[in-house]
């Protein structure tokens, strides 16, 4: 059975290590904040100038002044801080963020990432994704394995405008965990009851299994 969005986020939380500084992108990646293991310390950063975010707030914890880059309300952990977006991007561009967990519309077999626009549709802006993929030490993508129309999102070549070329290290989808290798996609783990045939059928590029 494919993973739910919360299960994908929980699996992504297993990629975190003690002491990491992590940026969570908009969408499914924000759910990772709810699954950080209790035995490690991870500092979450947001492009709009937040450091030290906690899980999503319960109804009685909502503070409309505390929002992330996706305009969602968040909580702060002890020691959290706010600062200008200029300082935030200095952290990102300076290589001080260990891991970015981002959503995507397409990822190619060489790690190209497309996640900022669909031609012909309204675009609010590219956000911080281009800075993130060029400045952080590792990029993890969380996304559904297929688009809403059923078309594959793991491809030989991206057809949408790129956010970055050869920047993705690992992808977590509802079907499993997939690594970018010099020879293309490699399935490191499949979700329960997902078969290799199913994963292969829904991937528009060669897929190797560990």
PDB file of N, CA, C and O in Angstrom, residues 116-184:
ATOM      1  N   UNK A 116       9.179  25.026  -9.603  1.00  0.00           N
ATOM      2  CA  UNK A 116       8.789  26.414  -9.337  1.00  0.00           C
ATOM      3  C   UNK A 116       7.732  26.967 -10.282  1.00  0.00           C
ATOM      4  O   UNK A 116       7.052  27.941  -9.939  1.00  0.00           O
ATOM      5  N   UNK A 117       7.528  26.382 -11.462  1.00  0.00           N
ATOM      6  CA  UNK A 117       6.489  26.929 -12.333  1.00  0.00           C
ATOM      7  C   UNK A 117       6.030  25.923 -13.385  1.00  0.00           C
ATOM      8  O   UNK A 117       6.761  25.000 -13.739  1.00  0.00           O
ATOM      9  N   UNK A 118       4.791  26.122 -13.834  1.00  0.00           N
ATOM     10  CA  UNK A 118       4.248  25.409 -14.991  1.00  0.00           C
ATOM     11  C   UNK A 118       3.936  26.459 -16.044  1.00  0.00           C
ATOM     12  O   UNK A 118       3.140  27.371 -15.791  1.00  0.00           O
ATOM     13  N   UNK A 119       4.574  26.418 -17.213  1.00  0.00           N
ATOM     14  CA  UNK A 119       4.345  27.438 -18.245  1.00  0.00           C
ATOM     15  C   UNK A 119       2.850  27.611 -18.550  1.00  0.00           C
ATOM     16  O   UNK A 119       2.101  26.642 -18.660  1.00  0.00           O
ATOM     17  N   UNK A 120       2.437  28.866 -18.635  1.00  0.00           N
ATOM     18  CA  UNK A 120       1.043  29.173 -18.933  1.00  0.00           C
ATOM     19  C   UNK A 120       0.179  29.356 -17.712  1.00  0.00           C
ATOM     20  O   UNK A 120      -0.953  29.844 -17.821  1.00  0.00           O
ATOM     21  N   UNK A 121       0.703  28.972 -16.536  1.00  0.00           N
ATOM     22  CA  UNK A 121      -0.049  29.165 -15.306  1.00  0.00           C
ATOM     23  C   UNK A 121       0.558  30.313 -14.502  1.00  0.00           C
ATOM     24  O   UNK A 121       1.741  30.619 -14.617  1.00  0.00           O
ATOM     25  N   UNK A 122      -0.282  30.931 -13.690  1.00  0.00           N
ATOM     26  CA  UNK A 122       0.163  32.088 -12.915  1.00  0.00           C
ATOM     27  C   UNK A 122       1.280  31.686 -11.952  1.00  0.00           C
ATOM     28  O   UNK A 122       1.202  30.653 -11.282  1.00  0.00           O
ATOM     29  N   UNK A 123       2.309  32.495 -11.889  1.00  0.00           N
ATOM     30  CA  UNK A 123       3.452  32.244 -11.010  1.00  0.00           C
ATOM     31  C   UNK A 123       3.595  33.421 -10.054  1.00  0.00           C
ATOM     32  O   UNK A 123       3.761  34.564 -10.477  1.00  0.00           O
ATOM     33  N   UNK A 124       3.521  33.141  -8.758  1.00  0.00           N
ATOM     34  CA  UNK A 124       3.667  34.211  -7.763  1.00  0.00           C
ATOM     35  C   UNK A 124       5.127  34.631  -7.619  1.00  0.00           C
ATOM     36  O   UNK A 124       5.428  35.752  -7.238  1.00  0.00           O
ATOM     37  N   UNK A 125       6.026  33.710  -7.901  1.00  0.00           N
ATOM     38  CA  UNK A 125       7.456  33.986  -7.772  1.00  0.00           C
ATOM     39  C   UNK A 125       8.204  32.687  -7.585  1.00  0.00           C
ATOM     40  O   UNK A 125       7.614  31.665  -7.238  1.00  0.00           O
ATOM     41  N   UNK A 126       9.489  32.703  -7.806  1.00  0.00           N
ATOM     42  CA  UNK A 126      10.271  31.471  -7.707  1.00  0.00           C
ATOM     43  C   UNK A 126      10.603  31.116  -6.270  1.00  0.00           C
ATOM     44  O   UNK A 126      11.054  30.010  -5.973  1.00  0.00           O
ATOM     45  N   UNK A 127      10.373  32.048  -5.336  1.00  0.00           N
ATOM     46  CA  UNK A 127      10.682  31.746  -3.942  1.00  0.00           C
ATOM     47  C   UNK A 127      12.166  31.538  -3.719  1.00  0.00           C
ATOM     48  O   UNK A 127      13.001  32.069  -4.448  1.00  0.00           O
ATOM     49  N   UNK A 128      12.497  30.733  -2.713  1.00  0.00           N
ATOM     50  CA  UNK A 128      13.907  30.544  -2.378  1.00  0.00           C
ATOM     51  C   UNK A 128      14.491  29.245  -2.870  1.00  0.00           C
ATOM     52  O   UNK A 128      15.638  28.917  -2.544  1.00  0.00           O
ATOM     53  N   UNK A 129      13.731  28.486  -3.671  1.00  0.00           N
ATOM     54  CA  UNK A 129      14.182  27.142  -4.046  1.00  0.00           C
ATOM     55  C   UNK A 129      15.496  27.160  -4.817  1.00  0.00           C
ATOM     56  O   UNK A 129      16.353  26.292  -4.618  1.00  0.00           O
ATOM     57  N   UNK A 130      15.682  28.119  -5.718  1.00  0.00           N
ATOM     58  CA  UNK A 130      16.911  28.146  -6.513  1.00  0.00           C
ATOM     59  C   UNK A 130      18.135  28.396  -5.633  1.00  0.00           C
ATOM     60  O   UNK A 130      19.205  27.815  -5.863  1.00  0.00           O
ATOM     61  N   UNK A 131      17.967  29.241  -4.623  1.00  0.00           N
ATOM     62  CA  UNK A 131      19.065  29.468  -3.683  1.00  0.00           C
ATOM     63  C   UNK A 131      19.310  28.229  -2.834  1.00  0.00           C
ATOM     64  O   UNK A 131      20.458  27.864  -2.570  1.00  0.00           O
ATOM     65  N   UNK A 132      18.230  27.587  -2.406  1.00  0.00           N
ATOM     66  CA  UNK A 132      18.370  26.408  -1.560  1.00  0.00           C
ATOM     67  C   UNK A 132      19.131  25.298  -2.265  1.00  0.00           C
ATOM     68  O   UNK A 132      20.072  24.722  -1.699  1.00  0.00           O
ATOM     69  N   UNK A 133      18.746  24.969  -3.490  1.00  0.00           N
ATOM     70  CA  UNK A 133      19.374  23.828  -4.157  1.00  0.00           C
ATOM     71  C   UNK A 133      20.827  24.087  -4.522  1.00  0.00           C
ATOM     72  O   UNK A 133      21.599  23.146  -4.727  1.00  0.00           O
ATOM     73  N   UNK A 134      21.202  25.357  -4.599  1.00  0.00           N
ATOM     74  CA  UNK A 134      22.601  25.666  -4.923  1.00  0.00           C
ATOM     75  C   UNK A 134      23.446  25.907  -3.676  1.00  0.00           C
ATOM     76  O   UNK A 134      24.679  25.868  -3.754  1.00  0.00           O
ATOM     77  N   UNK A 135      22.775  26.127  -2.525  1.00  0.00           N
ATOM     78  CA  UNK A 135      23.529  26.491  -1.329  1.00  0.00           C
ATOM     79  C   UNK A 135      23.584  25.445  -0.238  1.00  0.00           C
ATOM     80  O   UNK A 135      24.533  25.433   0.556  1.00  0.00           O
ATOM     81  N   UNK A 136      22.582  24.561  -0.164  1.00  0.00           N
ATOM     82  CA  UNK A 136      22.573  23.585   0.925  1.00  0.00           C
ATOM     83  C   UNK A 136      23.463  22.394   0.593  1.00  0.00           C
ATOM     84  O   UNK A 136      23.858  22.188  -0.554  1.00  0.00           O
ATOM     85  N   UNK A 137      23.757  21.598   1.611  1.00  0.00           N
ATOM     86  CA  UNK A 137      24.683  20.481   1.434  1.00  0.00           C
ATOM     87  C   UNK A 137      24.024  19.242   0.836  1.00  0.00           C
ATOM     88  O   UNK A 137      24.698  18.420   0.199  1.00  0.00           O
ATOM     89  N   UNK A 138      22.716  19.092   1.065  1.00  0.00           N
ATOM     90  CA  UNK A 138      22.012  17.910   0.558  1.00  0.00           C
ATOM     91  C   UNK A 138      20.556  18.285   0.284  1.00  0.00           C
ATOM     92  O   UNK A 138      19.951  19.040   1.049  1.00  0.00           O
ATOM     93  N   UNK A 139      19.991  17.748  -0.802  1.00  0.00           N
ATOM     94  CA  UNK A 139      18.603  18.030  -1.176  1.00  0.00           C
ATOM     95  C   UNK A 139      17.810  16.734  -1.202  1.00  0.00           C
ATOM     96  O   UNK A 139      18.153  15.784  -1.916  1.00  0.00           O
ATOM     97  N   UNK A 140      16.742  16.713  -0.405  1.00  0.00           N
ATOM     98  CA  UNK A 140      15.805  15.592  -0.358  1.00  0.00           C
ATOM     99  C   UNK A 140      14.463  16.086  -0.888  1.00  0.00           C
ATOM    100  O   UNK A 140      13.965  17.124  -0.449  1.00  0.00           O
ATOM    101  N   UNK A 141      13.883  15.362  -1.808  1.00  0.00           N
ATOM    102  CA  UNK A 141      12.582  15.730  -2.373  1.00  0.00           C
ATOM    103  C   UNK A 141      11.513  14.788  -1.823  1.00  0.00           C
ATOM    104  O   UNK A 141      11.725  13.572  -1.744  1.00  0.00           O
ATOM    105  N   UNK A 142      10.372  15.351  -1.414  1.00  0.00           N
ATOM    106  CA  UNK A 142       9.191  14.560  -1.063  1.00  0.00           C
ATOM    107  C   UNK A 142       8.079  14.963  -2.012  1.00  0.00           C
ATOM    108  O   UNK A 142       7.746  16.144  -2.132  1.00  0.00           O
ATOM    109  N   UNK A 143       7.467  13.979  -2.670  1.00  0.00           N
ATOM    110  CA  UNK A 143       6.382  14.269  -3.606  1.00  0.00           C
ATOM    111  C   UNK A 143       5.599  12.999  -3.900  1.00  0.00           C
ATOM    112  O   UNK A 143       6.058  11.887  -3.600  1.00  0.00           O
ATOM    113  N   UNK A 144       4.413  13.165  -4.460  1.00  0.00           N
ATOM    114  CA  UNK A 144       3.671  12.015  -4.970  1.00  0.00           C
ATOM    115  C   UNK A 144       4.436  11.456  -6.174  1.00  0.00           C
ATOM    116  O   UNK A 144       5.087  12.200  -6.918  1.00  0.00           O
ATOM    117  N   UNK A 145       4.360  10.146  -6.369  1.00  0.00           N
ATOM    118  CA  UNK A 145       5.119   9.527  -7.458  1.00  0.00           C
ATOM    119  C   UNK A 145       4.578   9.924  -8.824  1.00  0.00           C
ATOM    120  O   UNK A 145       5.313   9.959  -9.819  1.00  0.00           O
ATOM    121  N   UNK A 146       3.276  10.237  -8.884  1.00  0.00           N
ATOM    122  CA  UNK A 146       2.639  10.638 -10.140  1.00  0.00           C
ATOM    123  C   UNK A 146       1.862  11.929  -9.938  1.00  0.00           C
ATOM    124  O   UNK A 146       1.433  12.250  -8.822  1.00  0.00           O
ATOM    125  N   UNK A 147       1.680  12.669 -11.017  1.00  0.00           N
ATOM    126  CA  UNK A 147       0.895  13.908 -10.979  1.00  0.00           C
ATOM    127  C   UNK A 147      -0.595  13.572 -10.871  1.00  0.00           C
ATOM    128  O   UNK A 147      -1.004  12.413 -10.965  1.00  0.00           O
ATOM    129  N   UNK A 148      -1.413  14.605 -10.697  1.00  0.00           N
ATOM    130  CA  UNK A 148      -2.852  14.399 -10.535  1.00  0.00           C
ATOM    131  C   UNK A 148      -3.474  13.694 -11.735  1.00  0.00           C
ATOM    132  O   UNK A 148      -4.454  12.949 -11.598  1.00  0.00           O
ATOM    133  N   UNK A 149      -2.890  13.900 -12.923  1.00  0.00           N
ATOM    134  CA  UNK A 149      -3.428  13.250 -14.130  1.00  0.00           C
ATOM    135  C   UNK A 149      -2.843  11.855 -14.363  1.00  0.00           C
ATOM    136  O   UNK A 149      -3.111  11.219 -15.378  1.00  0.00           O
ATOM    137  N   UNK A 150      -2.031  11.384 -13.408  1.00  0.00           N
ATOM    138  CA  UNK A 150      -1.442  10.057 -13.515  1.00  0.00           C
ATOM    139  C   UNK A 150      -0.105  10.003 -14.212  1.00  0.00           C
ATOM    140  O   UNK A 150       0.522   8.944 -14.263  1.00  0.00           O
ATOM    141  N   UNK A 151       0.365  11.128 -14.733  1.00  0.00           N
ATOM    142  CA  UNK A 151       1.645  11.135 -15.446  1.00  0.00           C
ATOM    143  C   UNK A 151       2.813  11.023 -14.461  1.00  0.00           C
ATOM    144  O   UNK A 151       2.764  11.563 -13.362  1.00  0.00           O
ATOM    145  N   UNK A 152       3.869  10.299 -14.847  1.00  0.00           N
ATOM    146  CA  UNK A 152       5.020  10.116 -13.956  1.00  0.00           C
ATOM    147  C   UNK A 152       5.730  11.431 -13.654  1.00  0.00           C
ATOM    148  O   UNK A 152       5.767  12.342 -14.484  1.00  0.00           O
ATOM    149  N   UNK A 153       6.312  11.494 -12.462  1.00  0.00           N
ATOM    150  CA  UNK A 153       7.079  12.677 -12.069  1.00  0.00           C
ATOM    151  C   UNK A 153       8.569  12.376 -11.960  1.00  0.00           C
ATOM    152  O   UNK A 153       9.379  13.291 -11.812  1.00  0.00           O
ATOM    153  N   UNK A 154       8.931  11.084 -12.029  1.00  0.00           N
ATOM    154  CA  UNK A 154      10.335  10.685 -12.132  1.00  0.00           C
ATOM    155  C   UNK A 154      10.597  10.369 -13.598  1.00  0.00           C
ATOM    156  O   UNK A 154      10.026   9.436 -14.158  1.00  0.00           O
ATOM    157  N   UNK A 155      11.459  11.168 -14.214  1.00  0.00           N
ATOM    158  CA  UNK A 155      11.614  11.148 -15.673  1.00  0.00           C
ATOM    159  C   UNK A 155      13.072  11.021 -16.084  1.00  0.00           C
ATOM    160  O   UNK A 155      13.984  11.281 -15.296  1.00  0.00           O
ATOM    161  N   UNK A 156      13.275  10.662 -17.342  1.00  0.00           N
ATOM    162  CA  UNK A 156      14.632  10.738 -17.907  1.00  0.00           C
ATOM    163  C   UNK A 156      15.093  12.192 -17.964  1.00  0.00           C
ATOM    164  O   UNK A 156      16.234  12.514 -17.600  1.00  0.00           O
ATOM    165  N   UNK A 157      14.207  13.063 -18.450  1.00  0.00           N
ATOM    166  CA  UNK A 157      14.523  14.491 -18.552  1.00  0.00           C
ATOM    167  C   UNK A 157      13.300  15.290 -18.129  1.00  0.00           C
ATOM    168  O   UNK A 157      12.177  14.959 -18.517  1.00  0.00           O
ATOM    169  N   UNK A 158      13.507  16.324 -17.353  1.00  0.00           N
ATOM    170  CA  UNK A 158      12.404  17.194 -16.953  1.00  0.00           C
ATOM    171  C   UNK A 158      11.894  17.962 -18.168  1.00  0.00           C
ATOM    172  O   UNK A 158      12.680  18.411 -19.014  1.00  0.00           O
ATOM    173  N   UNK A 159      10.584  18.131 -18.240  1.00  0.00           N
ATOM    174  CA  UNK A 159       9.986  18.915 -19.324  1.00  0.00           C
ATOM    175  C   UNK A 159       9.566  20.304 -18.849  1.00  0.00           C
ATOM    176  O   UNK A 159       9.242  21.155 -19.669  1.00  0.00           O
ATOM    177  N   UNK A 160       9.565  20.532 -17.548  1.00  0.00           N
ATOM    178  CA  UNK A 160       9.232  21.843 -16.982  1.00  0.00           C
ATOM    179  C   UNK A 160      10.509  22.630 -16.726  1.00  0.00           C
ATOM    180  O   UNK A 160      11.601  22.050 -16.633  1.00  0.00           O
ATOM    181  N   UNK A 161      10.407  23.957 -16.597  1.00  0.00           N
ATOM    182  CA  UNK A 161      11.599  24.773 -16.324  1.00  0.00           C
ATOM    183  C   UNK A 161      12.305  24.316 -15.039  1.00  0.00           C
ATOM    184  O   UNK A 161      11.651  24.034 -14.027  1.00  0.00           O
ATOM    185  N   UNK A 162      13.626  24.246 -15.103  1.00  0.00           N
ATOM    186  CA  UNK A 162      14.396  23.723 -13.977  1.00  0.00           C
ATOM    187  C   UNK A 162      14.578  24.743 -12.865  1.00  0.00           C
ATOM    188  O   UNK A 162      14.772  25.926 -13.102  1.00  0.00           O
ATOM    189  N   UNK A 163      14.558  24.218 -11.648  1.00  0.00           N
ATOM    190  CA  UNK A 163      14.971  24.980 -10.473  1.00  0.00           C
ATOM    191  C   UNK A 163      16.476  24.860 -10.300  1.00  0.00           C
ATOM    192  O   UNK A 163      17.153  25.799  -9.905  1.00  0.00           O
ATOM    193  N   UNK A 164      16.998  23.679 -10.582  1.00  0.00           N
ATOM    194  CA  UNK A 164      18.424  23.431 -10.492  1.00  0.00           C
ATOM    195  C   UNK A 164      18.781  22.162 -11.246  1.00  0.00           C
ATOM    196  O   UNK A 164      17.952  21.253 -11.379  1.00  0.00           O
ATOM    197  N   UNK A 165      19.994  22.090 -11.759  1.00  0.00           N
ATOM    198  CA  UNK A 165      20.461  20.928 -12.519  1.00  0.00           C
ATOM    199  C   UNK A 165      21.342  20.046 -11.643  1.00  0.00           C
ATOM    200  O   UNK A 165      22.267  20.544 -10.984  1.00  0.00           O
ATOM    201  N   UNK A 166      21.029  18.751 -11.617  1.00  0.00           N
ATOM    202  CA  UNK A 166      21.812  17.759 -10.875  1.00  0.00           C
ATOM    203  C   UNK A 166      21.997  18.150  -9.413  1.00  0.00           C
ATOM    204  O   UNK A 166      23.101  18.147  -8.879  1.00  0.00           O
ATOM    205  N   UNK A 167      20.885  18.467  -8.753  1.00  0.00           N
ATOM    206  CA  UNK A 167      20.952  18.940  -7.363  1.00  0.00           C
ATOM    207  C   UNK A 167      20.298  17.984  -6.362  1.00  0.00           C
ATOM    208  O   UNK A 167      20.565  18.069  -5.166  1.00  0.00           O
ATOM    209  N   UNK A 168      19.431  17.087  -6.827  1.00  0.00           N
ATOM    210  CA  UNK A 168      18.689  16.207  -5.917  1.00  0.00           C
ATOM    211  C   UNK A 168      19.516  14.978  -5.568  1.00  0.00           C
ATOM    212  O   UNK A 168      20.139  14.368  -6.439  1.00  0.00           O
ATOM    213  N   UNK A 169      19.522  14.616  -4.281  1.00  0.00           N
ATOM    214  CA  UNK A 169      20.243  13.426  -3.827  1.00  0.00           C
ATOM    215  C   UNK A 169      19.331  12.223  -3.619  1.00  0.00           C
ATOM    216  O   UNK A 169      19.686  11.097  -3.956  1.00  0.00           O
ATOM    217  N   UNK A 170      18.158  12.476  -3.040  1.00  0.00           N
ATOM    218  CA  UNK A 170      17.227  11.386  -2.708  1.00  0.00           C
ATOM    219  C   UNK A 170      15.798  11.880  -2.859  1.00  0.00           C
ATOM    220  O   UNK A 170      15.506  13.057  -2.638  1.00  0.00           O
ATOM    221  N   UNK A 171      14.889  10.967  -3.228  1.00  0.00           N
ATOM    222  CA  UNK A 171      13.473  11.285  -3.407  1.00  0.00           C
ATOM    223  C   UNK A 171      12.647  10.307  -2.578  1.00  0.00           C
ATOM    224  O   UNK A 171      12.907   9.093  -2.608  1.00  0.00           O
ATOM    225  N   UNK A 172      11.684  10.828  -1.839  1.00  0.00           N
ATOM    226  CA  UNK A 172      10.722   9.995  -1.129  1.00  0.00           C
ATOM    227  C   UNK A 172       9.354  10.259  -1.740  1.00  0.00           C
ATOM    228  O   UNK A 172       8.898  11.405  -1.796  1.00  0.00           O
ATOM    229  N   UNK A 173       8.712   9.215  -2.244  1.00  0.00           N
ATOM    230  CA  UNK A 173       7.373   9.334  -2.813  1.00  0.00           C
ATOM    231  C   UNK A 173       6.438   8.402  -2.053  1.00  0.00           C
ATOM    232  O   UNK A 173       6.858   7.713  -1.113  1.00  0.00           O
ATOM    233  N   UNK A 174       5.189   8.367  -2.468  1.00  0.00           N
ATOM    234  CA  UNK A 174       4.242   7.454  -1.831  1.00  0.00           C
ATOM    235  C   UNK A 174       4.564   5.993  -2.131  1.00  0.00           C
ATOM    236  O   UNK A 174       4.049   5.096  -1.463  1.00  0.00           O
ATOM    237  N   UNK A 175       5.448   5.756  -3.105  1.00  0.00           N
ATOM    238  CA  UNK A 175       5.808   4.375  -3.458  1.00  0.00           C
ATOM    239  C   UNK A 175       7.102   3.906  -2.801  1.00  0.00           C
ATOM    240  O   UNK A 175       7.349   2.695  -2.731  1.00  0.00           O
ATOM    241  N   UNK A 176       7.949   4.833  -2.333  1.00  0.00           N
ATOM    242  CA  UNK A 176       9.187   4.399  -1.717  1.00  0.00           C
ATOM    243  C   UNK A 176      10.253   5.473  -1.687  1.00  0.00           C
ATOM    244  O   UNK A 176       9.975   6.669  -1.831  1.00  0.00           O
ATOM    245  N   UNK A 177      11.499   5.011  -1.509  1.00  0.00           N
ATOM    246  CA  UNK A 177      12.671   5.894  -1.415  1.00  0.00           C
ATOM    247  C   UNK A 177      13.576   5.607  -2.603  1.00  0.00           C
ATOM    248  O   UNK A 177      13.935   4.438  -2.854  1.00  0.00           O
ATOM    249  N   UNK A 178      13.965   6.659  -3.313  1.00  0.00           N
ATOM    250  CA  UNK A 178      14.729   6.501  -4.555  1.00  0.00           C
ATOM    251  C   UNK A 178      15.938   7.423  -4.535  1.00  0.00           C
ATOM    252  O   UNK A 178      15.821   8.613  -4.226  1.00  0.00           O
ATOM    253  N   UNK A 179      17.085   6.870  -4.857  1.00  0.00           N
ATOM    254  CA  UNK A 179      18.332   7.640  -4.881  1.00  0.00           C
ATOM    255  C   UNK A 179      18.716   8.000  -6.306  1.00  0.00           C
ATOM    256  O   UNK A 179      18.425   7.254  -7.255  1.00  0.00           O
ATOM    257  N   UNK A 180      19.400   9.125  -6.427  1.00  0.00           N
ATOM    258  CA  UNK A 180      20.009   9.518  -7.691  1.00  0.00           C
ATOM    259  C   UNK A 180      21.433   8.979  -7.703  1.00  0.00           C
ATOM    260  O   UNK A 180      22.225   9.280  -6.807  1.00  0.00           O
ATOM    261  N   UNK A 181      21.760   8.166  -8.684  1.00  0.00           N
ATOM    262  CA  UNK A 181      23.093   7.596  -8.806  1.00  0.00           C
ATOM    263  C   UNK A 181      23.684   8.017 -10.154  1.00  0.00           C
ATOM    264  O   UNK A 181      22.967   8.547 -11.013  1.00  0.00           O
ATOM    265  N   UNK A 182      24.969   7.781 -10.369  1.00  0.00           N
ATOM    266  CA  UNK A 182      25.567   8.128 -11.668  1.00  0.00           C
ATOM    267  C   UNK A 182      24.895   7.446 -12.852  1.00  0.00           C
ATOM    268  O   UNK A 182      24.999   7.910 -13.990  1.00  0.00           O
ATOM    269  N   UNK A 183      24.182   6.345 -12.596  1.00  0.00           N
ATOM    270  CA  UNK A 183      23.526   5.629 -13.691  1.00  0.00           C
ATOM    271  C   UNK A 183      22.005   5.819 -13.695  1.00  0.00           C
ATOM    272  O   UNK A 183      21.310   5.202 -14.501  1.00  0.00           O
ATOM    273  N   UNK A 184      21.482   6.674 -12.805  1.00  0.00           N
ATOM    274  CA  UNK A 184      20.050   6.944 -12.807  1.00  0.00           C
ATOM    275  C   UNK A 184      19.382   6.647 -11.478  1.00  0.00           C
ATOM    276  O   UNK A 184      20.031   6.653 -10.423  1.00  0.00           O
TER     277      UNK A 184
END
